[in-house]
mmCIF file of N, CA and C in Angstrom:
data_model
loop_
_atom_site.group_PDB
_atom_site.id
_atom_site.type_symbol
_atom_site.label_atom_id
_atom_site.label_comp_id
_atom_site.label_asym_id
_atom_site.label_seq_id
_atom_site.Cartn_x
_atom_site.Cartn_y
_atom_site.Cartn_z
ATOM 1 N N MET A 196 12.590 15.535 -21.235
ATOM 2 C CA MET A 196 11.745 14.854 -20.123
ATOM 3 C C MET A 196 12.829 13.814 -19.916
ATOM 4 N N SER A 197 12.629 13.361 -18.385
ATOM 5 C CA SER A 197 13.832 12.811 -17.329
ATOM 6 C C SER A 197 13.340 11.064 -17.312
ATOM 7 N N LEU A 198 13.570 10.739 -17.799
ATOM 8 C CA LEU A 198 13.613 9.426 -17.824
ATOM 9 C C LEU A 198 13.401 8.963 -16.554
ATOM 10 N N MET A 199 12.273 8.037 -16.063
ATOM 11 C CA MET A 199 12.042 7.952 -15.014
ATOM 12 C C MET A 199 12.312 5.811 -15.057
ATOM 13 N N ILE A 200 12.641 5.284 -13.873
ATOM 14 C CA ILE A 200 12.645 4.730 -13.662
ATOM 15 C C ILE A 200 12.612 3.721 -12.248
ATOM 16 N N SER A 201 11.208 2.693 -11.687
ATOM 17 C CA SER A 201 10.573 2.629 -11.062
ATOM 18 C C SER A 201 11.330 1.805 -10.155
ATOM 19 N N LEU A 202 11.834 1.719 -8.860
ATOM 20 C CA LEU A 202 12.430 1.024 -7.980
ATOM 21 C C LEU A 202 12.230 1.136 -7.223
ATOM 22 N N VAL A 203 11.832 -0.944 -5.864
ATOM 23 C CA VAL A 203 11.981 -0.577 -4.465
ATOM 24 C C VAL A 203 13.338 -0.352 -4.412
ATOM 25 N N MET A 204 13.597 0.840 -3.642
ATOM 26 C CA MET A 204 14.828 0.514 -2.784
ATOM 27 C C MET A 204 14.140 1.060 -1.363
ATOM 28 N N PHE A 205 15.857 -0.061 -0.516
ATOM 29 C CA PHE A 205 15.607 -0.616 0.714
ATOM 30 C C PHE A 205 16.777 0.467 1.403
ATOM 31 N N PHE A 206 16.545 0.943 2.945
ATOM 32 C CA PHE A 206 17.640 2.052 3.049
ATOM 33 C C PHE A 206 17.458 1.584 4.315
ATOM 34 N N SER A 207 18.399 1.375 5.441
ATOM 35 C CA SER A 207 18.818 0.878 6.711
ATOM 36 C C SER A 207 19.291 2.146 7.076
ATOM 37 N N ILE A 208 17.800 2.023 7.593
ATOM 38 C CA ILE A 208 17.538 3.869 9.319
ATOM 39 C C ILE A 208 17.525 2.704 10.592
ATOM 40 N N PRO A 209 18.439 3.340 11.896
ATOM 41 C CA PRO A 209 18.215 2.311 12.874
ATOM 42 C C PRO A 209 17.246 3.188 13.315
ATOM 43 N N ALA A 210 16.166 2.266 13.898
ATOM 44 C CA ALA A 210 14.872 1.989 14.568
ATOM 45 C C ALA A 210 13.916 2.246 13.565
ATOM 46 N N CYS A 211 13.912 1.284 12.880
ATOM 47 C CA CYS A 211 13.047 2.116 11.103
ATOM 48 C C CYS A 211 11.903 1.771 12.025
ATOM 49 N N GLY A 212 10.588 2.659 11.700
ATOM 50 C CA GLY A 212 9.359 2.535 12.792
ATOM 51 C C GLY A 212 8.682 1.948 10.512
ATOM 52 N N ASP A 213 7.552 1.672 11.033
ATOM 53 C CA ASP A 213 6.094 1.354 10.762
ATOM 54 C C ASP A 213 5.752 2.284 8.832
ATOM 55 N N ASN A 214 5.939 3.411 9.872
ATOM 56 C CA ASN A 214 6.068 4.498 8.023
ATOM 57 C C ASN A 214 6.517 4.669 7.366
ATOM 58 N N ILE A 215 8.285 3.652 7.056
ATOM 59 C CA ILE A 215 8.722 4.087 5.980
ATOM 60 C C ILE A 215 9.224 2.830 5.848
ATOM 61 N N LYS A 216 8.841 1.372 6.360
ATOM 62 C CA LYS A 216 8.431 0.495 5.170
ATOM 63 C C LYS A 216 8.248 0.343 4.342
ATOM 64 N N ASN A 217 8.422 -0.072 3.263
ATOM 65 C CA ASN A 217 7.744 -0.836 1.934
ATOM 66 C C ASN A 217 7.179 0.583 0.831
ATOM 67 N N ILE A 218 8.837 1.705 0.703
ATOM 68 C CA ILE A 218 8.336 2.952 0.560
ATOM 69 C C ILE A 218 8.831 2.336 -1.136
ATOM 70 N N ASN A 219 8.328 2.726 -2.277
ATOM 71 C CA ASN A 219 9.214 2.974 -3.656
ATOM 72 C C ASN A 219 9.442 4.459 -4.069
ATOM 73 N N VAL A 220 11.004 4.010 -4.300
ATOM 74 C CA VAL A 220 11.567 5.493 -4.574
ATOM 75 C C VAL A 220 11.847 5.029 -5.990
ATOM 76 N N ILE A 221 11.444 6.436 -6.940
ATOM 77 C CA ILE A 221 11.453 6.136 -8.123
ATOM 78 C C ILE A 221 13.123 7.151 -8.331
ATOM 79 N N ASP A 222 13.715 6.408 -9.411
ATOM 80 C CA ASP A 222 15.229 6.648 -9.660
ATOM 81 C C ASP A 222 15.222 7.583 -10.675
ATOM 82 N N VAL A 223 15.241 8.442 -10.790
ATOM 83 C CA VAL A 223 14.813 10.123 -11.867
ATOM 84 C C VAL A 223 16.149 10.370 -12.189
ATOM 85 N N GLU A 224 16.703 10.310 -13.743
ATOM 86 C CA GLU A 224 17.854 11.158 -14.000
ATOM 87 C C GLU A 224 18.045 12.459 -13.953
ATOM 88 N N SER A 225 19.386 12.115 -13.383
ATOM 89 C CA SER A 225 19.568 14.250 -13.406
ATOM 90 C C SER A 225 20.536 14.014 -14.047
ATOM 91 N N LYS A 226 21.368 15.618 -14.998
ATOM 92 C CA LYS A 226 22.558 16.228 -15.026
ATOM 93 C C LYS A 226 23.426 16.593 -14.234
ATOM 94 N N ILE A 227 22.484 17.338 -13.194
ATOM 95 C CA ILE A 227 22.831 17.754 -11.817
ATOM 96 C C ILE A 227 23.458 17.370 -10.951
ATOM 97 N N TYR A 228 22.799 16.508 -10.925
ATOM 98 C CA TYR A 228 22.985 15.048 -9.307
ATOM 99 C C TYR A 228 23.251 13.708 -9.661
ATOM 100 N N THR A 229 24.661 13.726 -9.413
ATOM 101 C CA THR A 229 24.461 12.207 -8.560
ATOM 102 C C THR A 229 23.254 11.554 -8.560
ATOM 103 N N GLU A 230 23.116 9.262 -8.527
ATOM 104 C CA GLU A 230 23.061 9.545 -7.619
ATOM 105 C C GLU A 230 22.984 9.191 -6.171
ATOM 106 N N ASP A 231 23.495 8.970 -5.985
ATOM 107 C CA ASP A 231 24.452 9.572 -4.302
ATOM 108 C C ASP A 231 23.936 10.355 -4.198
ATOM 109 N N ASP A 232 24.050 11.455 -4.461
ATOM 110 C CA ASP A 232 23.649 12.889 -4.106
ATOM 111 C C ASP A 232 21.413 12.758 -3.961
ATOM 112 N N ILE A 233 20.938 11.920 -4.672
ATOM 113 C CA ILE A 233 20.226 12.361 -4.620
ATOM 114 C C ILE A 233 19.369 11.395 -3.458
ATOM 115 N N HIS A 234 20.424 10.106 -3.446
ATOM 116 C CA HIS A 234 19.877 8.966 -2.270
ATOM 117 C C HIS A 234 20.587 9.644 -1.573
ATOM 118 N N SER A 235 21.074 10.615 -0.694
ATOM 119 C CA SER A 235 21.112 11.063 0.744
ATOM 120 C C SER A 235 20.585 12.312 0.915
ATOM 121 N N ALA A 236 19.793 12.593 -0.127
ATOM 122 C CA ALA A 236 18.756 13.413 0.381
ATOM 123 C C ALA A 236 18.024 12.545 0.964
ATOM 124 N N ILE A 237 17.062 11.642 -0.364
ATOM 125 C CA ILE A 237 15.585 11.119 -0.124
ATOM 126 C C ILE A 237 16.550 9.908 1.470
ATOM 127 N N GLN A 238 17.206 10.179 2.343
ATOM 128 C CA GLN A 238 17.793 9.174 3.306
ATOM 129 C C GLN A 238 17.527 10.299 4.567
ATOM 130 N N ILE A 239 17.788 11.479 4.104
ATOM 131 C CA ILE A 239 17.913 12.558 4.923
ATOM 132 C C ILE A 239 16.041 12.546 5.263
ATOM 133 N N ILE A 240 15.242 12.192 4.405
ATOM 134 C CA ILE A 240 13.882 12.932 4.289
ATOM 135 C C ILE A 240 13.514 11.340 5.036
ATOM 136 N N LEU A 241 14.494 10.097 4.627
ATOM 137 C CA LEU A 241 13.601 9.201 5.210
ATOM 138 C C LEU A 241 13.795 8.626 7.227
ATOM 139 N N GLU A 242 14.908 9.270 6.826
ATOM 140 C CA GLU A 242 14.915 9.562 9.230
ATOM 141 C C GLU A 242 14.383 10.810 9.592
ATOM 142 N N GLU A 243 14.387 11.680 8.972
ATOM 143 C CA GLU A 243 13.033 13.473 9.648
ATOM 144 C C GLU A 243 11.588 11.922 9.477
ATOM 145 N N PHE A 244 10.782 11.699 8.549
ATOM 146 C CA PHE A 244 9.403 11.172 8.006
ATOM 147 C C PHE A 244 9.735 9.892 9.859
ATOM 148 N N ASN A 245 10.641 9.061 9.775
ATOM 149 C CA ASN A 245 10.932 8.505 9.915
ATOM 150 C C ASN A 245 10.604 9.175 11.532
ATOM 151 N N LYS A 246 10.968 9.592 11.950
ATOM 152 C CA LYS A 246 10.767 10.474 13.196
ATOM 153 C C LYS A 246 9.881 10.911 14.102
ATOM 154 N N SER A 247 9.758 12.339 13.030
ATOM 155 C CA SER A 247 8.347 12.744 12.869
ATOM 156 C C SER A 247 7.144 13.243 12.661
ATOM 157 N N TRP A 248 7.144 11.620 11.695
ATOM 158 C CA TRP A 248 5.763 11.479 11.165
ATOM 159 C C TRP A 248 5.024 10.997 11.236
ATOM 160 N N ASN A 249 4.416 10.890 12.820
ATOM 161 C CA ASN A 249 3.933 9.818 13.630
ATOM 162 C C ASN A 249 1.931 9.968 13.497
ATOM 163 N N GLY A 250 1.735 8.739 12.385
ATOM 164 C CA GLY A 250 0.058 8.686 12.293
ATOM 165 C C GLY A 250 0.379 8.004 10.836
ATOM 166 N N CYS A 251 1.682 8.527 9.925
ATOM 167 C CA CYS A 251 1.647 8.967 8.361
ATOM 168 C C CYS A 251 3.030 8.179 7.640
ATOM 169 N N THR A 252 2.486 7.488 7.101
ATOM 170 C CA THR A 252 2.667 6.207 6.269
ATOM 171 C C THR A 252 2.983 6.385 5.265
ATOM 172 N N LEU A 253 4.664 7.118 4.892
ATOM 173 C CA LEU A 253 5.314 6.982 3.431
ATOM 174 C C LEU A 253 5.041 6.016 2.152
ATOM 175 N N LYS A 254 4.387 6.280 1.343
ATOM 176 C CA LYS A 254 4.672 5.737 0.352
ATOM 177 C C LYS A 254 5.426 5.906 -0.644
ATOM 178 N N GLU A 255 5.714 7.462 -1.372
ATOM 179 C CA GLU A 255 6.510 7.230 -2.311
ATOM 180 C C GLU A 255 7.302 8.810 -2.091
ATOM 181 N N ILE A 256 8.327 8.429 -3.022
ATOM 182 C CA ILE A 256 9.600 9.062 -2.788
ATOM 183 C C ILE A 256 10.567 9.624 -3.914
ATOM 184 N N TYR A 257 10.682 10.211 -4.643
ATOM 185 C CA TYR A 257 11.404 11.077 -5.629
ATOM 186 C C TYR A 257 11.939 12.148 -5.813
ATOM 187 N N TYR A 258 12.956 12.099 -6.776
ATOM 188 C CA TYR A 258 13.913 13.646 -6.738
ATOM 189 C C TYR A 258 12.762 14.078 -8.404
ATOM 190 N N ALA A 259 12.352 15.824 -7.840
ATOM 191 C CA ALA A 259 12.190 16.109 -8.263
ATOM 192 C C ALA A 259 11.639 16.737 -9.953
ATOM 193 N N GLY A 260 13.710 16.348 -10.548
ATOM 194 C CA GLY A 260 13.744 17.042 -11.492
ATOM 195 C C GLY A 260 14.865 17.680 -11.715
ATOM 196 N N ASP A 261 15.436 17.208 -12.819
ATOM 197 C CA ASP A 261 16.272 19.283 -13.115
ATOM 198 C C ASP A 261 15.306 19.945 -13.310
ATOM 199 N N GLU A 262 15.158 20.155 -13.223
ATOM 200 C CA GLU A 262 14.115 21.785 -14.615
ATOM 201 C C GLU A 262 13.994 22.925 -12.491
ATOM 202 N N THR A 263 13.358 21.475 -11.345
ATOM 203 C CA THR A 263 13.351 22.522 -10.237
ATOM 204 C C THR A 263 14.452 22.922 -9.680
ATOM 205 N N CYS A 264 15.295 22.950 -10.112
ATOM 206 C CA CYS A 264 16.329 23.114 -9.641
ATOM 207 C C CYS A 264 16.448 24.733 -8.938
ATOM 208 N N GLN A 265 16.190 25.137 -10.437
ATOM 209 C CA GLN A 265 16.762 26.781 -10.313
ATOM 210 C C GLN A 265 15.619 26.963 -9.671
ATOM 211 N N ASP A 266 14.691 26.991 -9.874
ATOM 212 C CA ASP A 266 12.961 27.675 -8.981
ATOM 213 C C ASP A 266 13.458 27.342 -7.404
ATOM 214 N N TYR A 267 13.933 26.474 -6.616
ATOM 215 C CA TYR A 267 14.328 26.436 -5.975
ATOM 216 C C TYR A 267 15.514 27.078 -5.649
ATOM 217 N N GLN A 268 16.058 27.671 -6.085
ATOM 218 C CA GLN A 268 17.733 28.400 -6.221
ATOM 219 C C GLN A 268 17.604 30.076 -4.647
ATOM 220 N N ASP A 269 16.331 30.199 -4.841
ATOM 221 C CA ASP A 269 16.364 31.468 -3.533
ATOM 222 C C ASP A 269 16.008 30.650 -2.019
ATOM 223 N N TRP A 270 15.625 28.653 -1.552
ATOM 224 C CA TRP A 270 15.589 28.459 -0.929
ATOM 225 C C TRP A 270 17.138 28.171 -0.624
ATOM 226 N N ALA A 271 18.124 27.847 -1.203
ATOM 227 C CA ALA A 271 19.737 27.437 -0.863
ATOM 228 C C ALA A 271 20.162 29.110 -0.779
ATOM 229 N N ASP A 272 20.361 30.123 -1.005
ATOM 230 C CA ASP A 272 20.444 31.401 -0.983
ATOM 231 C C ASP A 272 19.743 32.215 0.486
ATOM 232 N N ARG A 273 18.880 31.969 0.296
ATOM 233 C CA ARG A 273 18.059 31.833 1.956
ATOM 234 C C ARG A 273 18.228 31.787 3.238
ATOM 235 N N ASN A 274 19.158 30.701 3.248
ATOM 236 C CA ASN A 274 19.405 29.886 3.275
ATOM 237 C C ASN A 274 21.238 28.874 4.045
ATOM 238 N N GLY A 275 21.683 30.064 3.893
ATOM 239 C CA GLY A 275 23.166 29.988 3.461
ATOM 240 C C GLY A 275 23.815 29.311 2.544
ATOM 241 N N ALA A 276 23.214 28.367 1.618
ATOM 242 C CA ALA A 276 23.825 27.450 1.376
ATOM 243 C C ALA A 276 24.067 27.686 -0.707
ATOM 244 N N ASP A 277 24.692 26.646 -1.469
ATOM 245 C CA ASP A 277 25.091 26.702 -2.146
ATOM 246 C C ASP A 277 23.546 26.325 -2.893
ATOM 247 N N GLU A 278 23.431 25.076 -3.660
ATOM 248 C CA GLU A 278 22.873 23.729 -3.974
ATOM 249 C C GLU A 278 20.663 23.963 -3.258
ATOM 250 N N ALA A 279 20.275 23.537 -4.602
ATOM 251 C CA ALA A 279 19.185 23.486 -3.372
ATOM 252 C C ALA A 279 18.325 21.587 -4.213
ATOM 253 N N ILE A 280 17.316 21.108 -3.188
ATOM 254 C CA ILE A 280 17.381 20.097 -4.253
ATOM 255 C C ILE A 280 16.324 19.729 -3.741
ATOM 256 N N VAL A 281 15.376 19.717 -4.685
ATOM 257 C CA VAL A 281 13.434 18.925 -3.890
ATOM 258 C C VAL A 281 13.204 17.741 -4.931
ATOM 259 N N LEU A 282 12.433 17.433 -3.099
ATOM 260 C CA LEU A 282 11.625 15.618 -3.302
ATOM 261 C C LEU A 282 10.988 16.225 -3.574
ATOM 262 N N LEU A 283 10.196 14.777 -3.918
ATOM 263 C CA LEU A 283 8.607 14.171 -3.576
ATOM 264 C C LEU A 283 8.386 13.182 -3.882
ATOM 265 N N SER A 284 6.724 13.273 -3.167
ATOM 266 C CA SER A 284 6.356 12.167 -1.877
ATOM 267 C C SER A 284 4.866 11.715 -2.322
ATOM 268 N N SER A 285 4.731 10.649 -1.969
ATOM 269 C CA SER A 285 2.766 10.844 -1.162
ATOM 270 C C SER A 285 3.615 9.669 -0.096
ATOM 271 N N PHE A 286 2.371 10.393 1.078
ATOM 272 C CA PHE A 286 1.466 9.661 1.965
ATOM 273 C C PHE A 286 0.360 9.224 2.583
ATOM 274 N N ASP A 287 0.472 8.585 3.243
ATOM 275 C CA ASP A 287 -1.086 8.302 3.893
ATOM 276 C C ASP A 287 -1.515 8.272 5.496
ATOM 277 N N VAL A 288 -2.256 9.605 5.492
ATOM 278 C CA VAL A 288 -2.553 9.980 6.882
ATOM 279 C C VAL A 288 -3.715 9.044 7.240
ATOM 280 N N ASP A 289 -3.106 8.175 8.967
ATOM 281 C CA ASP A 289 -4.091 7.946 9.945
ATOM 282 C C ASP A 289 -4.716 8.217 10.494
ATOM 283 N N SER A 290 -6.118 7.664 11.204
ATOM 284 C CA SER A 290 -7.305 8.382 11.486
ATOM 285 C C SER A 290 -6.902 10.502 12.582
ATOM 286 N N SER A 291 -5.103 9.396 12.966
ATOM 287 C CA SER A 291 -5.077 10.793 14.014
ATOM 288 C C SER A 291 -4.521 12.314 13.387
ATOM 289 N N GLY A 292 -4.902 12.089 11.958
ATOM 290 C CA GLY A 292 -3.627 13.042 10.755
ATOM 291 C C GLY A 292 -2.750 13.455 11.736
ATOM 292 N N GLY A 293 -2.127 12.610 11.667
ATOM 293 C CA GLY A 293 -0.569 13.445 12.032
ATOM 294 C C GLY A 293 -0.140 13.955 12.821
ATOM 295 N N ASN A 294 0.216 14.917 13.041
ATOM 296 C CA ASN A 294 0.595 15.444 14.581
ATOM 297 C C ASN A 294 -0.675 16.662 14.154
ATOM 298 N N GLY A 295 -1.842 16.805 13.477
ATOM 299 C CA GLY A 295 -3.103 17.113 13.859
ATOM 300 C C GLY A 295 -3.369 17.902 12.817
ATOM 301 N N SER A 296 -2.656 18.165 12.191
ATOM 302 C CA SER A 296 -2.512 19.929 11.491
ATOM 303 C C SER A 296 -2.546 18.948 9.941
ATOM 304 N N LEU A 297 -3.102 17.418 9.883
ATOM 305 C CA LEU A 297 -2.951 17.136 8.328
ATOM 306 C C LEU A 297 -4.517 16.661 7.968
ATOM 307 N N ASN A 298 -5.227 16.002 7.038
ATOM 308 C CA ASN A 298 -6.745 15.610 7.098
ATOM 309 C C ASN A 298 -6.419 14.150 7.691
ATOM 310 N N PRO A 299 -6.646 13.746 8.817
ATOM 311 C CA PRO A 299 -7.729 12.667 8.916
ATOM 312 C C PRO A 299 -7.150 11.638 7.475
ATOM 313 N N ASN A 300 -7.499 10.135 7.823
ATOM 314 C CA ASN A 300 -8.398 8.889 6.757
ATOM 315 C C ASN A 300 -7.660 9.942 5.432
ATOM 316 N N SER A 301 -6.546 10.576 4.784
ATOM 317 C CA SER A 301 -6.335 11.362 3.620
ATOM 318 C C SER A 301 -5.068 10.625 2.957
ATOM 319 N N THR A 302 -4.769 11.198 1.889
ATOM 320 C CA THR A 302 -3.802 10.488 1.339
ATOM 321 C C THR A 302 -2.694 11.928 0.564
ATOM 322 N N TYR A 303 -1.386 12.557 0.956
ATOM 323 C CA TYR A 303 -1.461 13.786 -0.330
ATOM 324 C C TYR A 303 -0.046 12.851 -1.061
ATOM 325 N N GLU A 304 -0.766 14.054 -1.686
ATOM 326 C CA GLU A 304 0.218 13.200 -3.400
ATOM 327 C C GLU A 304 1.474 14.276 -4.163
ATOM 328 N N GLY A 305 2.448 14.953 -4.301
ATOM 329 C CA GLY A 305 3.013 15.486 -4.877
ATOM 330 C C GLY A 305 3.576 16.680 -3.460
ATOM 331 N N TRP A 306 4.128 15.825 -2.813
ATOM 332 C CA TRP A 306 4.911 16.843 -1.096
ATOM 333 C C TRP A 306 5.861 17.194 -1.769
ATOM 334 N N ASN A 307 5.969 18.284 -1.343
ATOM 335 C CA ASN A 307 7.358 19.464 -0.913
ATOM 336 C C ASN A 307 8.223 18.908 -0.161
ATOM 337 N N TRP A 308 9.508 18.353 -0.586
ATOM 338 C CA TRP A 308 10.219 18.154 -0.173
ATOM 339 C C TRP A 308 11.709 19.016 0.204
ATOM 340 N N ILE A 309 11.956 20.143 0.893
ATOM 341 C CA ILE A 309 13.163 21.085 0.087
ATOM 342 C C ILE A 309 14.677 20.375 1.375
ATOM 343 N N LEU A 310 15.196 20.827 0.848
ATOM 344 C CA LEU A 310 16.491 20.496 0.743
ATOM 345 C C LEU A 310 17.854 22.089 0.505
ATOM 346 N N VAL A 311 18.866 22.121 0.831
ATOM 347 C CA VAL A 311 20.146 22.952 0.614
ATOM 348 C C VAL A 311 20.855 21.618 1.171
ATOM 349 N N ARG A 312 22.319 22.686 0.576
ATOM 350 C CA ARG A 312 24.093 21.913 0.962
ATOM 351 C C ARG A 312 24.434 23.240 0.308
ATOM 352 N N SER A 313 25.571 23.435 1.319
ATOM 353 C CA SER A 313 26.629 24.387 0.329
ATOM 354 C C SER A 313 27.722 22.718 -0.219
ATOM 355 N N ILE A 314 28.611 23.676 -1.330
ATOM 356 C CA ILE A 314 29.028 22.324 -1.679
ATOM 357 C C ILE A 314 30.258 21.641 -1.287
ATOM 358 N N GLY A 315 29.391 20.438 -1.584
ATOM 359 C CA GLY A 315 30.645 18.788 -0.517
ATOM 360 C C GLY A 315 29.744 19.272 0.840
ATOM 361 N N GLY A 316 29.637 19.888 1.266
ATOM 362 C CA GLY A 316 28.351 19.265 2.308
ATOM 363 C C GLY A 316 26.343 18.160 2.023
ATOM 364 N N GLN A 317 26.926 18.199 3.574
ATOM 365 C CA GLN A 317 24.502 17.502 3.674
ATOM 366 C C GLN A 317 24.400 17.723 3.264
ATOM 367 N N TRP A 318 22.919 17.859 3.158
ATOM 368 C CA TRP A 318 21.372 17.950 3.025
ATOM 369 C C TRP A 318 21.110 18.316 4.149
ATOM 370 N N ARG A 319 20.672 20.053 4.516
ATOM 371 C CA ARG A 319 19.167 20.259 4.639
ATOM 372 C C ARG A 319 18.345 20.095 4.549
ATOM 373 N N HIS A 320 17.480 19.590 5.322
ATOM 374 C CA HIS A 320 16.027 19.838 5.079
ATOM 375 C C HIS A 320 15.170 21.014 5.820
ATOM 376 N N VAL A 321 15.483 22.222 4.924
ATOM 377 C CA VAL A 321 14.577 23.184 4.772
ATOM 378 C C VAL A 321 13.335 24.151 5.387
ATOM 379 N N ASP A 322 12.447 22.905 4.403
ATOM 380 C CA ASP A 322 10.792 23.059 4.556
ATOM 381 C C ASP A 322 10.833 21.914 3.254
ATOM 382 N N HIS A 323 9.126 21.488 3.893
ATOM 383 C CA HIS A 323 8.952 20.928 3.269
ATOM 384 C C HIS A 323 6.301 21.471 3.576
ATOM 385 N N GLY A 324 5.871 20.852 2.217
ATOM 386 C CA GLY A 324 4.418 21.528 1.897
ATOM 387 C C GLY A 324 3.894 21.275 0.897
ATOM 388 N N TYR A 325 2.410 22.276 0.035
ATOM 389 C CA TYR A 325 2.900 22.133 -1.219
ATOM 390 C C TYR A 325 3.091 23.329 -1.446
#
């Protein structure tokens, strides 16, 4: 079982919106990825969330754990990449329903973010959801 340590981390994001302030980033130990690997994946999602998730407020994000990597390897294969990483998050949705496809005035927990990369490359966000 992975050791989880809860830390609040601050990421510098240009033109940071209110929807990604005060995020609880939980550090999850990994034997596959370095702390920098995981944090760079988280940074990609923070930028995505800030840019495209109006009406939503990200509350928590963390690496899903080493045991999920093999389950998602097909995502890497389908996207011409070598590795896949899965992050989990929770976020609140305001009365607008985000972009209209989410339940208004609700909280989503355990939301998956799937990213892939080639060895030595940058993570790319390829999918999200339950």
